[in-house]
Coordinates of C-alpha atoms in Angstrom, one line a residue:
Q17 CA 1.7 -4.7 10.0
E18 CA 0.3 -7.1 12.5
E19 CA -1.7 -4.3 14.0
A20 CA -3.0 -3.4 10.5
R21 CA -4.2 -7.0 10.1
K22 CA -6.0 -6.8 13.4
Q23 CA -7.6 -3.5 12.2
S24 CA -8.6 -5.3 9.0
Q25 CA -10.3 -8.1 11.0
R26 CA -12.2 -5.5 13.1
L27 CA -13.2 -3.8 9.9
I28 CA -14.6 -7.0 8.4
L29 CA -16.4 -7.8 11.6
L30 CA -18.0 -4.3 11.7
F31 CA -18.8 -4.5 8.0
C32 CA -20.6 -7.8 8.5
L33 CA -22.5 -6.4 11.5
A34 CA -23.5 -3.3 9.4
V35 CA -24.7 -5.6 6.6
F36 CA -26.7 -7.7 9.0
V37 CA -28.4 -4.7 10.5
L38 CA -29.2 -3.3 7.0
V39 CA -30.6 -6.7 6.0
V40 CA -32.8 -6.9 9.1
L41 CA -34.1 -3.3 8.8
T42 CA -34.7 -3.5 5.1
N43 CA -36.6 -6.8 5.5
A44 CA -38.7 -5.3 8.3
L45 CA -39.4 -2.2 6.2
F46 CA -40.3 -4.3 3.2
V47 CA -42.7 -6.6 5.1
V48 CA -44.5 -3.7 6.8
F49 CA -44.6 -1.8 3.5
V50 CA -46.2 -4.8 1.7
W51 CA -48.5 -5.5 4.6
F52 CA -50.1 -2.0 4.5
S53 CA -50.2 -1.6 0.7
D54 CA -52.0 -3.3 -2.2
I55 CA -48.8 -5.0 -3.3
G56 CA -49.5 -7.6 -0.6
N57 CA -52.6 -8.8 -2.4
L58 CA -50.7 -9.0 -5.7
A59 CA -48.1 -11.1 -3.9
G60 CA -50.7 -13.5 -2.6
T61 CA -50.3 -12.4 1.0
Q62 CA -53.5 -12.5 3.1
R63 CA -53.7 -10.1 6.0
I64 CA -54.3 -11.6 9.5
N65 CA -55.6 -9.9 12.6
V66 CA -52.7 -9.0 14.9
S67 CA -54.3 -6.2 16.8
S68 CA -54.5 -8.2 20.0
L69 CA -50.8 -9.3 20.0
P70 CA -47.8 -7.5 21.5
W71 CA -45.8 -5.6 18.9
Y72 CA -42.9 -8.1 18.7
Q73 CA -45.3 -11.1 18.4
A74 CA -47.3 -9.2 15.8
L75 CA -44.2 -8.5 13.8
L76 CA -43.2 -12.2 13.9
A77 CA -46.7 -13.2 12.9
I78 CA -46.7 -10.8 9.9
I79 CA -43.3 -12.1 8.8
D80 CA -44.4 -15.7 9.1
N81 CA -47.5 -15.0 7.2
F82 CA -45.5 -13.1 4.6
G83 CA -43.2 -16.1 4.0
W84 CA -39.6 -16.8 5.0
D85 CA -38.9 -17.6 1.3
K86 CA -39.6 -14.0 0.4
I87 CA -37.5 -12.8 3.3
A88 CA -34.6 -14.9 2.0
I89 CA -35.0 -13.4 -1.5
V90 CA -34.9 -9.9 -0.2
S91 CA -31.9 -10.6 1.9
A92 CA -30.0 -12.2 -1.0
I93 CA -30.7 -9.2 -3.2
I94 CA -29.4 -6.8 -0.5
V95 CA -26.3 -8.8 0.2
S96 CA -25.6 -9.2 -3.5
V97 CA -25.9 -5.4 -4.2
I98 CA -23.5 -4.7 -1.3
A99 CA -21.1 -7.4 -2.3
V100 CA -21.0 -6.5 -6.0
A101 CA -20.5 -2.8 -5.2
T102 CA -17.7 -3.6 -2.7
W103 CA -16.0 -6.0 -5.1
S104 CA -16.3 -3.4 -8.0
K105 CA -14.6 -0.7 -6.0
W106 CA -11.9 -3.0 -4.7
S107 CA -11.2 -4.1 -8.3
D108 CA -10.8 -0.5 -9.4
L109 CA -8.5 0.7 -6.6
S110 CA -6.4 -2.5 -6.4
K111 CA -5.0 -1.8 -9.9
G112 CA -2.3 0.2 -8.2
G113 CA -1.6 3.4 -6.3
H114 CA -1.5 5.4 -9.5
V115 CA -5.3 4.9 -9.9
V116 CA -5.9 6.8 -6.6
A117 CA -3.3 9.5 -7.5
E118 CA -5.0 10.1 -10.8
L119 CA -8.5 10.1 -9.3
L120 CA -7.3 13.0 -7.0
G121 CA -5.8 14.9 -9.9
G122 CA -2.2 13.8 -9.5
K123 CA 0.4 14.3 -12.2
R124 CA 3.4 12.0 -12.2
V125 CA 6.8 13.6 -11.7
S126 CA 9.4 12.5 -14.2
P127 CA 12.4 10.9 -12.5
D128 CA 14.7 13.2 -14.6
T129 CA 12.8 16.4 -13.9
K130 CA 14.8 19.6 -13.9
E131 CA 12.3 21.6 -11.9
L132 CA 13.9 22.2 -8.5
H133 CA 10.9 21.6 -6.2
E134 CA 10.2 18.3 -8.1
R135 CA 13.9 17.4 -8.1
R136 CA 13.9 17.7 -4.3
L137 CA 10.7 15.5 -4.0
I138 CA 12.3 12.8 -6.2
N139 CA 15.5 12.9 -4.1
V140 CA 13.6 12.6 -0.8
V141 CA 11.4 9.7 -2.0
E142 CA 14.4 8.0 -3.5
E143 CA 16.4 8.3 -0.3
M144 CA 13.6 6.9 1.9
A145 CA 13.0 3.9 -0.4
L146 CA 16.7 3.0 -0.6
A147 CA 17.0 3.3 3.2
A148 CA 14.0 0.9 3.5
S149 CA 15.5 -1.5 0.9
M150 CA 12.3 -1.3 -1.2
A151 CA 11.6 -0.4 -4.8
V152 CA 11.4 3.4 -5.3
P153 CA 7.8 4.3 -5.8
P154 CA 6.7 6.8 -8.4
A155 CA 6.1 10.4 -7.1
Y156 CA 3.0 12.4 -8.0
V157 CA 2.0 16.0 -7.4
L158 CA -1.6 17.2 -7.0
T159 CA -1.0 20.3 -9.1
N160 CA -4.4 21.9 -8.4
E161 CA -4.2 21.6 -4.6
Q162 CA -2.7 24.5 -2.7
G163 CA -3.4 23.0 0.8
I164 CA -0.4 21.2 2.4
N165 CA -1.0 17.5 2.2
A166 CA 0.3 14.2 1.0
F167 CA -0.6 10.5 0.8
A168 CA 0.6 7.0 -0.1
A169 CA -1.6 4.7 -2.1
G170 CA -1.5 1.1 -3.4
V171 CA -2.3 -2.4 -2.3
S172 CA 1.3 -3.4 -1.6
S173 CA 4.8 -1.9 -1.7
D174 CA 5.0 -3.2 -5.3
D175 CA 2.4 -0.9 -6.6
A176 CA 2.7 2.0 -4.2
V177 CA 3.0 5.7 -5.1
V178 CA 3.7 8.7 -3.0
A179 CA 1.9 11.9 -3.8
V180 CA 2.2 15.5 -2.4
S181 CA 0.0 18.5 -3.0
Q182 CA 1.3 21.5 -4.8
G183 CA 1.1 23.4 -1.5
A184 CA 3.3 20.9 0.2
L185 CA 5.8 21.0 -2.7
M186 CA 6.1 24.8 -2.5
Q187 CA 5.7 25.5 1.3
L188 CA 7.8 22.8 3.0
N189 CA 11.6 22.8 3.2
R190 CA 13.6 19.6 2.7
D191 CA 13.5 18.4 6.3
Q192 CA 9.8 19.1 6.6
L193 CA 9.1 17.4 3.3
Q194 CA 11.2 14.5 4.4
G195 CA 9.2 14.1 7.6
V196 CA 5.9 14.1 5.7
V197 CA 7.3 11.5 3.2
A198 CA 8.6 9.4 6.0
H199 CA 5.1 9.4 7.5
E200 CA 3.7 8.1 4.2
F201 CA 6.5 5.5 3.9
S202 CA 5.5 4.2 7.3
H203 CA 2.0 3.6 5.9
I204 CA 3.5 1.6 3.0
L205 CA 5.7 -0.5 5.3
N206 CA 3.0 -1.1 7.9
G207 CA 0.4 -2.4 5.4
D208 CA -1.9 0.6 6.1
M209 CA -2.5 1.3 2.3
R210 CA -4.3 -2.0 1.8
L211 CA -6.5 -1.3 4.9
N212 CA -7.3 2.1 3.4
V213 CA -8.5 0.5 0.1
R214 CA -10.6 -2.0 2.0
V215 CA -12.2 0.9 3.9
V216 CA -13.1 2.7 0.7
A217 CA -14.5 -0.5 -0.9
T218 CA -16.5 -1.4 2.3
L219 CA -18.1 2.0 2.5
H220 CA -18.9 2.0 -1.2
G221 CA -20.8 -1.3 -0.7
L222 CA -22.8 0.2 2.2
T223 CA -23.5 3.3 0.2
M224 CA -25.1 1.4 -2.6
I225 CA -28.2 0.9 -0.5
N226 CA -28.4 4.7 -0.2
E227 CA -27.7 5.0 -4.0
T228 CA -30.4 2.4 -4.9
G229 CA -32.9 4.3 -2.9
R230 CA -32.0 7.6 -4.6
I231 CA -32.4 6.0 -8.0
L232 CA -35.9 4.6 -7.1
M233 CA -36.9 8.1 -5.7
E234 CA -35.9 9.7 -9.0
A235 CA -37.6 7.1 -11.1
G236 CA -40.8 7.4 -9.1
S237 CA -41.0 11.2 -9.1
R238 CA -40.0 11.5 -12.8
R239 CA -42.6 9.0 -14.1
S240 CA -45.3 10.5 -11.8
Y241 CA -44.5 13.9 -13.2
R242 CA -44.7 12.7 -16.8
R243 CA -48.1 11.2 -16.2
S244 CA -49.5 14.2 -14.4
Y245 CA -48.7 16.5 -17.2
G246 CA -50.0 14.3 -20.0
F247 CA -46.7 12.9 -21.3
S248 CA -48.1 9.4 -21.1
N249 CA -51.3 7.7 -22.3
S250 CA -51.5 5.5 -19.3
S251 CA -54.2 6.0 -16.8
R252 CA -53.4 8.6 -14.0
K253 CA -54.5 6.0 -11.4
N254 CA -51.1 4.5 -12.0
N255 CA -49.6 7.5 -10.3
G256 CA -50.3 5.7 -7.0
G257 CA -47.9 3.0 -8.1
Q258 CA -45.2 5.5 -8.9
F259 CA -45.8 7.1 -5.5
V260 CA -45.2 3.6 -3.9
I261 CA -41.9 3.4 -5.8
F262 CA -40.9 6.8 -4.5
I263 CA -41.7 5.9 -0.9
A264 CA -39.8 2.6 -1.2
G265 CA -36.9 4.6 -2.6
L266 CA -37.1 7.1 0.2
A267 CA -37.1 4.3 2.8
L268 CA -34.1 2.6 1.3
W269 CA -32.3 6.0 1.0
L270 CA -32.9 6.6 4.7
L271 CA -31.6 3.1 5.7
G272 CA -28.6 3.6 3.4
T273 CA -27.9 6.9 5.0
V274 CA -27.9 5.3 8.5
G275 CA -25.5 2.6 7.2
Q276 CA -23.3 5.3 5.6
F277 CA -23.2 7.3 8.8
F278 CA -22.0 4.4 10.9
G279 CA -19.5 3.5 8.1
E280 CA -18.0 7.0 8.2
V281 CA -17.7 6.8 12.0
I282 CA -15.9 3.4 11.7
K283 CA -13.6 4.9 9.1
A284 CA -12.7 7.9 11.2
A285 CA -12.0 5.8 14.3
L286 CA -9.7 3.4 12.4
S287 CA -7.8 6.2 10.7
R288 CA -7.1 8.4 13.6
Q289 CA -5.1 5.8 15.6
R290 CA -3.1 4.9 12.5
E291 CA -2.0 8.5 12.1
Y292 CA -0.5 8.6 15.5
L293 CA 1.4 5.4 14.8
A294 CA 2.6 6.7 11.4
D295 CA 3.9 9.9 13.1
A296 CA 5.9 7.9 15.6
S297 CA 7.3 5.7 12.8
A298 CA 8.3 8.7 10.8
V299 CA 10.3 10.0 13.7
Q300 CA 11.9 6.6 14.2
F301 CA 12.7 6.5 10.4
T302 CA 14.3 9.9 10.1
R303 CA 15.5 10.3 13.8
N304 CA 14.3 13.9 13.5
P305 CA 11.0 14.8 15.1
T306 CA 11.5 18.5 14.2
G307 CA 11.0 17.9 10.5
I308 CA 7.5 16.4 10.7
G309 CA 6.6 18.6 13.7
E310 CA 7.5 21.8 11.8
A311 CA 5.5 20.6 8.8
L312 CA 2.4 20.3 11.0
Q313 CA 3.2 23.8 12.5
I314 CA 3.2 25.3 9.0
I315 CA -0.1 23.5 8.2
G316 CA -1.6 25.0 11.3
G317 CA -0.6 28.6 10.3
Y318 CA -1.1 28.3 6.6
G319 CA -4.3 29.9 5.1
K320 CA -5.5 26.7 3.3
H321 CA -4.2 24.4 6.0
S322 CA -4.3 20.9 4.5
K323 CA -7.6 21.2 2.7
I324 CA -8.1 19.3 -0.6
D325 CA -10.6 20.7 -3.1
N326 CA -11.0 17.6 -5.2
P327 CA -14.6 16.3 -5.0
R328 CA -13.3 12.8 -4.0
A329 CA -11.4 14.2 -1.0
H330 CA -14.2 13.1 1.3
E331 CA -14.3 9.5 0.0
L332 CA -10.5 9.2 0.1
G333 CA -9.8 11.6 3.0
H334 CA -8.3 8.9 5.3
F335 CA -5.4 8.4 2.8
F336 CA -4.0 11.8 3.5
F337 CA -1.2 13.0 5.8
S338 CA -3.5 15.6 7.4
A339 CA -7.3 16.3 7.4
A340 CA -8.4 16.9 3.8
F341 CA -11.7 18.4 4.9
N342 CA -13.2 20.0 8.0
S343 CA -15.4 17.6 10.1
R344 CA -15.5 17.0 13.8
L345 CA -17.7 13.9 13.9
F346 CA -16.1 12.3 10.8
A347 CA -12.6 13.5 11.4
T348 CA -10.1 11.0 9.9
H349 CA -7.1 12.7 11.6
P350 CA -6.3 13.9 15.1
S351 CA -6.1 17.7 15.3
V352 CA -2.8 19.3 14.2
D353 CA -2.2 20.7 17.7
E354 CA -2.5 17.2 19.3
R355 CA 0.0 15.7 16.8
I356 CA 2.5 18.5 17.3
E357 CA 2.3 18.2 21.1
R358 CA 3.0 14.5 20.8
L359 CA 6.0 15.1 18.5
L360 CA 7.4 18.2 20.2
P361 CA 6.4 18.2 23.9
N362 CA 8.0 21.6 24.4
W363 CA 6.0 23.3 21.7
N364 CA 5.0 26.8 22.6
G365 CA 1.7 26.8 20.8
Q366 CA 2.9 29.1 18.0
Y367 CA 2.6 28.1 14.3
A368 CA 5.4 28.5 11.9
E369 CA 5.8 30.3 8.5
S370 CA 7.3 28.7 5.4
T371 CA 10.9 29.4 4.6
A372 CA 11.0 26.8 1.9
E373 CA 11.8 29.0 -1.2
A374 CA 14.9 30.5 0.3
E375 CA 16.2 27.2 1.6
L376 CA 15.6 25.5 -1.8
R377 CA 18.1 27.8 -3.5
S378 CA 20.6 27.2 -0.8
E379 CA 20.1 23.4 -0.9
F380 CA 20.8 23.2 -4.7
G381 CA 23.5 25.9 -4.7
D382 CA 26.4 23.5 -5.0
A383 CA 24.8 20.7 -7.0
V384 CA 21.4 21.4 -8.6
M385 CA 21.0 17.8 -9.5
G386 CA 22.5 16.2 -6.4
F387 CA 21.3 15.1 -3.0
S388 CA 21.3 17.6 -0.2
G389 CA 24.2 16.8 2.2
G390 CA 22.5 18.5 5.1
S391 CA 20.0 15.8 5.8
L392 CA 20.6 13.4 8.7
H393 CA 18.9 10.7 6.8
A394 CA 21.1 11.3 3.7
E395 CA 24.2 11.0 5.9
D396 CA 22.9 7.7 7.3
L397 CA 22.2 6.5 3.7
S398 CA 25.7 7.5 2.6
K399 CA 27.3 5.5 5.4
A400 CA 25.1 2.5 4.6
V401 CA 26.0 2.4 0.9
Q402 CA 29.8 2.9 1.5
S403 CA 29.9 -0.4 3.5
E404 CA 32.1 -2.9 1.6
S405 CA 32.0 -6.7 1.5
S406 CA 35.0 -8.6 2.9
G407 CA 34.9 -11.0 0.0
S408 CA 35.0 -14.0 2.2
S409 CA 35.4 -17.3 0.3
D410 CA 32.4 -18.7 2.1
I411 CA 30.0 -16.4 0.2
S412 CA 28.2 -18.0 -2.7
F413 CA 30.0 -17.9 -6.1
E414 CA 28.6 -14.9 -7.9
F415 CA 28.7 -12.6 -4.8
Q416 CA 32.4 -12.4 -4.5
E417 CA 33.1 -8.6 -4.1
Q418 CA 36.4 -6.8 -4.6
A419 CA 37.1 -4.6 -1.6
A420 CA 37.5 -1.0 -2.7
A421 CA 38.2 1.9 -0.4
E422 CA 36.8 4.4 -2.8
P423 CA 34.5 3.5 -5.7
A424 CA 35.6 4.9 -9.1
F425 CA 32.1 6.4 -9.5
N426 CA 30.3 8.2 -6.7
L427 CA 27.0 6.4 -6.0
K428 CA 25.1 9.6 -5.7
S429 CA 26.0 10.7 -9.2
L430 CA 25.1 7.3 -10.5
L431 CA 21.7 7.5 -8.8
E432 CA 21.0 10.6 -10.8
R433 CA 22.0 8.9 -14.0
V434 CA 19.4 6.2 -13.8
H435 CA 16.5 8.7 -14.1
T436 CA 16.0 7.9 -17.8
S437 CA 14.5 4.7 -19.1
Y438 CA 17.5 4.1 -21.4
D439 CA 20.0 4.1 -18.5
A440 CA 17.6 2.2 -16.2
K441 CA 17.6 -0.7 -18.7
G442 CA 21.3 -0.4 -19.1
V443 CA 22.1 -0.7 -15.4
Y444 CA 19.9 -3.9 -15.1
Y445 CA 21.7 -5.5 -18.1
A446 CA 25.1 -4.5 -16.6
F447 CA 24.2 -6.1 -13.3
I448 CA 23.8 -9.5 -14.9
G449 CA 27.0 -9.0 -17.0
H450 CA 25.2 -8.7 -20.3
E451 CA 27.1 -6.5 -22.8
S452 CA 25.0 -4.7 -25.4
V453 CA 24.3 -1.3 -26.9
A454 CA 21.8 -0.7 -24.1
T455 CA 24.4 -1.4 -21.5
N456 CA 26.4 1.6 -22.7
D457 CA 29.2 2.1 -20.1
W458 CA 27.2 0.9 -17.1
S459 CA 29.3 -2.2 -16.7
E460 CA 32.4 -0.1 -16.1
R461 CA 30.5 2.3 -13.8
I462 CA 29.1 -0.3 -11.4
A463 CA 32.1 -2.6 -11.4
P464 CA 33.7 -1.0 -8.3
L465 CA 30.4 -0.9 -6.3
S466 CA 29.5 -3.4 -3.6
L467 CA 26.5 -5.6 -3.9
S468 CA 24.7 -3.3 -1.5
Q469 CA 25.3 -0.3 -3.7
K470 CA 24.4 -2.2 -6.9
L471 CA 21.0 -3.2 -5.5
D472 CA 20.3 0.3 -4.3
L473 CA 21.0 1.5 -7.9
L474 CA 18.6 -1.1 -9.3
R475 CA 15.9 0.0 -6.9
A476 CA 16.4 3.6 -7.9
A477 CA 16.0 2.7 -11.6
I478 CA 12.5 1.3 -11.1
P479 CA 10.6 4.6 -11.5
S480 CA 12.4 5.1 -14.8
L481 CA 11.3 1.7 -16.1
K482 CA 7.7 2.7 -15.2
T483 CA 8.0 5.6 -17.7
L484 CA 8.1 3.1 -20.5
S485 CA 5.0 2.3 -22.5
K486 CA 3.5 -1.1 -21.7
E487 CA 4.8 -2.5 -25.1
E488 CA 8.3 -1.2 -24.4
Y489 CA 8.3 -2.7 -20.9
S490 CA 7.1 -6.0 -22.2
A491 CA 9.8 -6.0 -24.8
F492 CA 12.5 -5.2 -22.1
R493 CA 11.1 -7.9 -19.8
S494 CA 11.2 -10.5 -22.5
S495 CA 14.7 -9.6 -23.6
Y496 CA 15.9 -9.7 -19.9
L497 CA 14.4 -13.1 -19.5
Q498 CA 16.0 -14.4 -22.7
V499 CA 19.4 -13.2 -21.5
I500 CA 19.2 -14.8 -18.0
S501 CA 17.8 -18.0 -19.5
A502 CA 20.3 -18.3 -22.3
D503 CA 22.5 -20.8 -20.5
K504 CA 19.5 -22.6 -19.0
K505 CA 21.1 -22.0 -15.5
R506 CA 19.8 -18.9 -13.8
S507 CA 22.1 -17.6 -11.1
L508 CA 21.0 -16.0 -7.8
S509 CA 22.2 -12.6 -8.9
E510 CA 20.1 -12.9 -12.1
W511 CA 17.1 -13.9 -10.0
L512 CA 17.6 -11.0 -7.7
G513 CA 17.8 -8.5 -10.6
F514 CA 14.7 -9.9 -12.2
E515 CA 12.6 -10.0 -9.0
L516 CA 13.6 -6.5 -8.1
F517 CA 11.8 -5.0 -11.1
R518 CA 9.3 -7.7 -12.0
N519 CA 7.1 -7.4 -8.9
P520 CA 6.6 -3.6 -9.0
C521 CA 6.6 -3.1 -12.8
D522 CA 4.4 -6.0 -13.6
R523 CA 1.8 -4.7 -11.2
F524 CA 2.2 -1.2 -12.5
F525 CA 1.6 -2.2 -16.2
G526 CA -1.3 -4.6 -15.3
L527 CA 0.7 -7.7 -16.2
A528 CA 0.1 -9.3 -12.8
K529 CA -2.3 -9.2 -10.0
P530 CA -1.6 -9.5 -6.2
V531 CA -0.7 -13.1 -5.3
K532 CA -3.6 -14.9 -3.8
P533 CA -2.8 -16.8 -0.5
K534 CA -2.6 -20.5 -0.9
Y535 CA -1.0 -22.0 2.2
K536 CA -3.0 -21.7 5.4
N537 CA -0.8 -23.5 7.9
I538 CA 2.8 -23.9 8.9
E539 CA 2.9 -27.6 7.8
S540 CA 2.0 -26.7 4.2
I541 CA 5.1 -24.5 3.8
A542 CA 7.6 -26.3 6.0
G543 CA 9.2 -28.0 3.0
F544 CA 9.7 -24.8 1.1
Y545 CA 11.0 -23.0 4.2
R546 CA 13.5 -25.8 4.9
I547 CA 15.0 -25.3 1.4
A548 CA 15.1 -21.5 1.7
V549 CA 16.8 -21.6 5.2
T550 CA 19.3 -24.2 4.2
K551 CA 20.4 -22.2 1.1
F552 CA 20.4 -19.0 3.1
V553 CA 22.7 -20.2 5.9
Q554 CA 25.1 -21.8 3.3
M555 CA 25.5 -18.5 1.6
G556 CA 26.7 -16.9 4.8
T557 CA 30.2 -16.8 6.3
R558 CA 29.9 -19.7 8.7
T559 CA 31.4 -23.0 9.8
T560 CA 29.3 -26.2 9.6
R561 CA 28.6 -26.0 13.3
D562 CA 27.4 -22.4 13.0
Q563 CA 25.2 -23.3 10.0
L564 CA 23.4 -26.0 12.1
A565 CA 23.0 -23.5 14.9
A566 CA 21.5 -21.0 12.5
I567 CA 19.0 -23.5 11.1
E568 CA 18.0 -24.4 14.7
A569 CA 17.6 -20.7 15.5
A570 CA 15.5 -20.2 12.4
G571 CA 13.2 -23.1 13.4
K572 CA 12.7 -21.8 16.9
A573 CA 12.0 -18.2 15.8
S574 CA 9.6 -19.2 13.0
G575 CA 7.8 -22.0 14.8
I576 CA 8.6 -24.4 11.9
D577 CA 10.1 -27.8 12.6
L578 CA 13.5 -27.8 10.9
A579 CA 14.9 -30.7 12.8
G580 CA 16.9 -33.2 10.8
T581 CA 17.8 -30.7 8.1
K582 CA 20.8 -31.9 6.1
L583 CA 23.5 -29.4 5.2
A584 CA 24.8 -31.9 2.6
L585 CA 21.8 -31.2 0.4
N586 CA 23.0 -29.6 -2.9
I587 CA 20.2 -27.0 -3.2
S588 CA 20.3 -25.4 -6.6
T589 CA 19.5 -21.7 -7.2
K590 CA 16.3 -22.8 -9.1
E591 CA 15.1 -24.8 -6.0
F592 CA 15.8 -21.8 -3.8
T593 CA 14.0 -19.3 -5.9
T594 CA 11.1 -21.6 -6.5
A595 CA 10.8 -22.2 -2.7
C596 CA 10.9 -18.4 -2.1
S597 CA 8.2 -17.8 -4.7
E598 CA 5.9 -20.5 -3.1
L599 CA 6.4 -19.0 0.3
K600 CA 5.0 -15.7 -1.0
K601 CA 1.7 -17.6 -1.3
A602 CA 1.5 -18.2 2.4
Y603 CA -1.4 -16.5 4.3
P604 CA -0.4 -13.1 5.6
L605 CA -0.3 -14.2 9.3
L606 CA 2.4 -16.7 8.4
T607 CA 4.9 -14.7 6.3
P608 CA 6.2 -12.5 9.2
R609 CA 7.3 -15.7 10.9
L610 CA 9.4 -16.6 7.8
I611 CA 11.4 -13.4 8.1
K612 CA 11.7 -13.7 11.8
G613 CA 13.4 -17.1 11.3
L614 CA 15.8 -15.7 8.7
L615 CA 16.7 -12.9 11.0
A616 CA 17.5 -15.3 13.8
A617 CA 19.6 -17.4 11.5
A618 CA 21.6 -14.4 10.3
E619 CA 22.3 -13.1 13.8
V620 CA 23.0 -16.4 15.5
D621 CA 26.8 -15.9 15.5
G622 CA 26.7 -12.1 15.8
K623 CA 28.1 -11.6 12.3
V624 CA 25.8 -10.6 9.5
C625 CA 27.3 -10.5 6.1
E626 CA 26.2 -8.3 3.2
I627 CA 24.5 -11.1 1.2
E628 CA 22.4 -12.1 4.2
Q629 CA 21.4 -8.5 4.9
K630 CA 20.3 -7.9 1.3
L631 CA 18.6 -11.3 0.9
V632 CA 16.5 -10.6 4.0
S633 CA 15.6 -7.2 2.7
I634 CA 14.7 -8.5 -0.8
L635 CA 12.7 -11.4 0.5
A636 CA 10.8 -9.0 2.8
A637 CA 10.0 -7.0 -0.2
I638 CA 8.9 -10.0 -2.3
W639 CA 6.8 -11.3 0.6
D640 CA 5.4 -7.7 1.1
L641 CA 6.6 -7.3 4.6
P642 CA 8.0 -4.3 6.5
L643 CA 11.8 -3.9 6.4
P644 CA 13.3 -5.9 9.3
T645 CA 16.0 -4.4 11.5
L646 CA 19.3 -6.1 10.6
E647 CA 22.6 -4.5 11.3
M648 CA 25.5 -5.7 9.1
S649 CA 28.6 -6.7 11.0
E650 CA 31.8 -4.6 10.3
A651 CA 33.6 -7.9 9.9
A652 CA 31.2 -9.4 7.6

């Protein structure tokens, strides 16, 4: 994510440079145009003799004679046009990943779909999200696209979606699809999606000069045509004025085309390197280079390759897993062969054919609605969710867990049952101990589960909550708030449950916008961080000495002065949750240090308990950071 921020800074620098060049060239063109036309006389500009001067002195003399005030006006107009266009595109695309998916013809897959290909996609996306301790993003299918491709879109993990083409859905087997989806999840976790949206908005702003020129050209040629054929009573001598408009439009169009050209080159250069990093992250995520490698082999040998037919494919081509269109100069992705060779060094150069259909029947042979047991990642996930808490008395009040060798309900079957909005609401109510008709029998079902398993279940229910209408979701949200506020004392588990669905669902339904950064330096957040760290270490399984050591480790790792922190402070849950919410408003370069400090505190004694593991994961999600590496101790 740090690399993505550096890429964003480079993009801003290049964007400013491109705008500056466009402003200079447009002003030069405007001055010369006015100088050699009759418009200069109308503007009160008197020509001077510059024939004896060198060209650069002549140009400066013309500009000085023209007036720097007029130059400033022209510059302001150009910058305003670019800024408004950039802001407009950013506003549209920052509403959530579903906007991009729908622009490209995506259809949302229902979480409780019975279609086998879609069921497999839902399972794979769900597994990846739970392994990453993030909210499960909605899945989309580009139903009209037969090329094999996929993308992730959104501004943050809260509003992310994962989409695959119909070709990918039909042609890839489970391991191959998993490799592709893992690639897209790496874009989510590394902050690449936000960079992609910025690239689109930036290029749209630069393109507006081109578009303005095109409009002027059309206006000039159309009005000139009307006068020439008697459609206007105005004198035909005004045709000269229309010709001037046409020429001005042509000049702007040419300048805009130059800006657009360099913008496309910048986009391609930024995107290509990110794809290599995402491939490597996918392998690290799945521990299986063969899956994504074989997916690329099938793309190479498939008739439509990864081509996307939607007209917006060129504008949004850098979002995709593989090249959405053919272009050498503006290629947003490395070649398929290069990517395969990096993933599979012993590749023989032969492409593969799809065997997905036969494997699909085999995969769902034993349990049409269950997870495939043949996936390495699924096995890892199963091990993770079967970890049980020791129930140590040092863990905070509401997180006492009853050790259970075998839960009464299998987690995998429960994950399948939260694929309706009714059951999704029920499991959230059951998590906070609220008994109602909506809870159904969820209280009994989740009682034997560990905290880790319960939180995974809540994350898996989020896509089903997003199938509600905006009115239905608002009603559920209000009801949930009433329940957790009834005793005027919100517990930590209630806060966790609310935060898990509030962030992604509020963004999805347009009830909240991305949080604007407020705190620019470490000193401004030190007080909030002191509260968060103190409560965090007190919830762990530590002696007082270990708690002090953990606070010291957090201070060193984060670079925040925590000296003199008093463990005797009685920090309430409200103070802790308020501090965490305020820390979310820190500038992006500061928030990774917060997680780094918590990681150091959790690992200081070599024992990481379940509540520490899940709190770090949830805070990382709330602060929109990649999932940190944190292994839970067997003894914790």
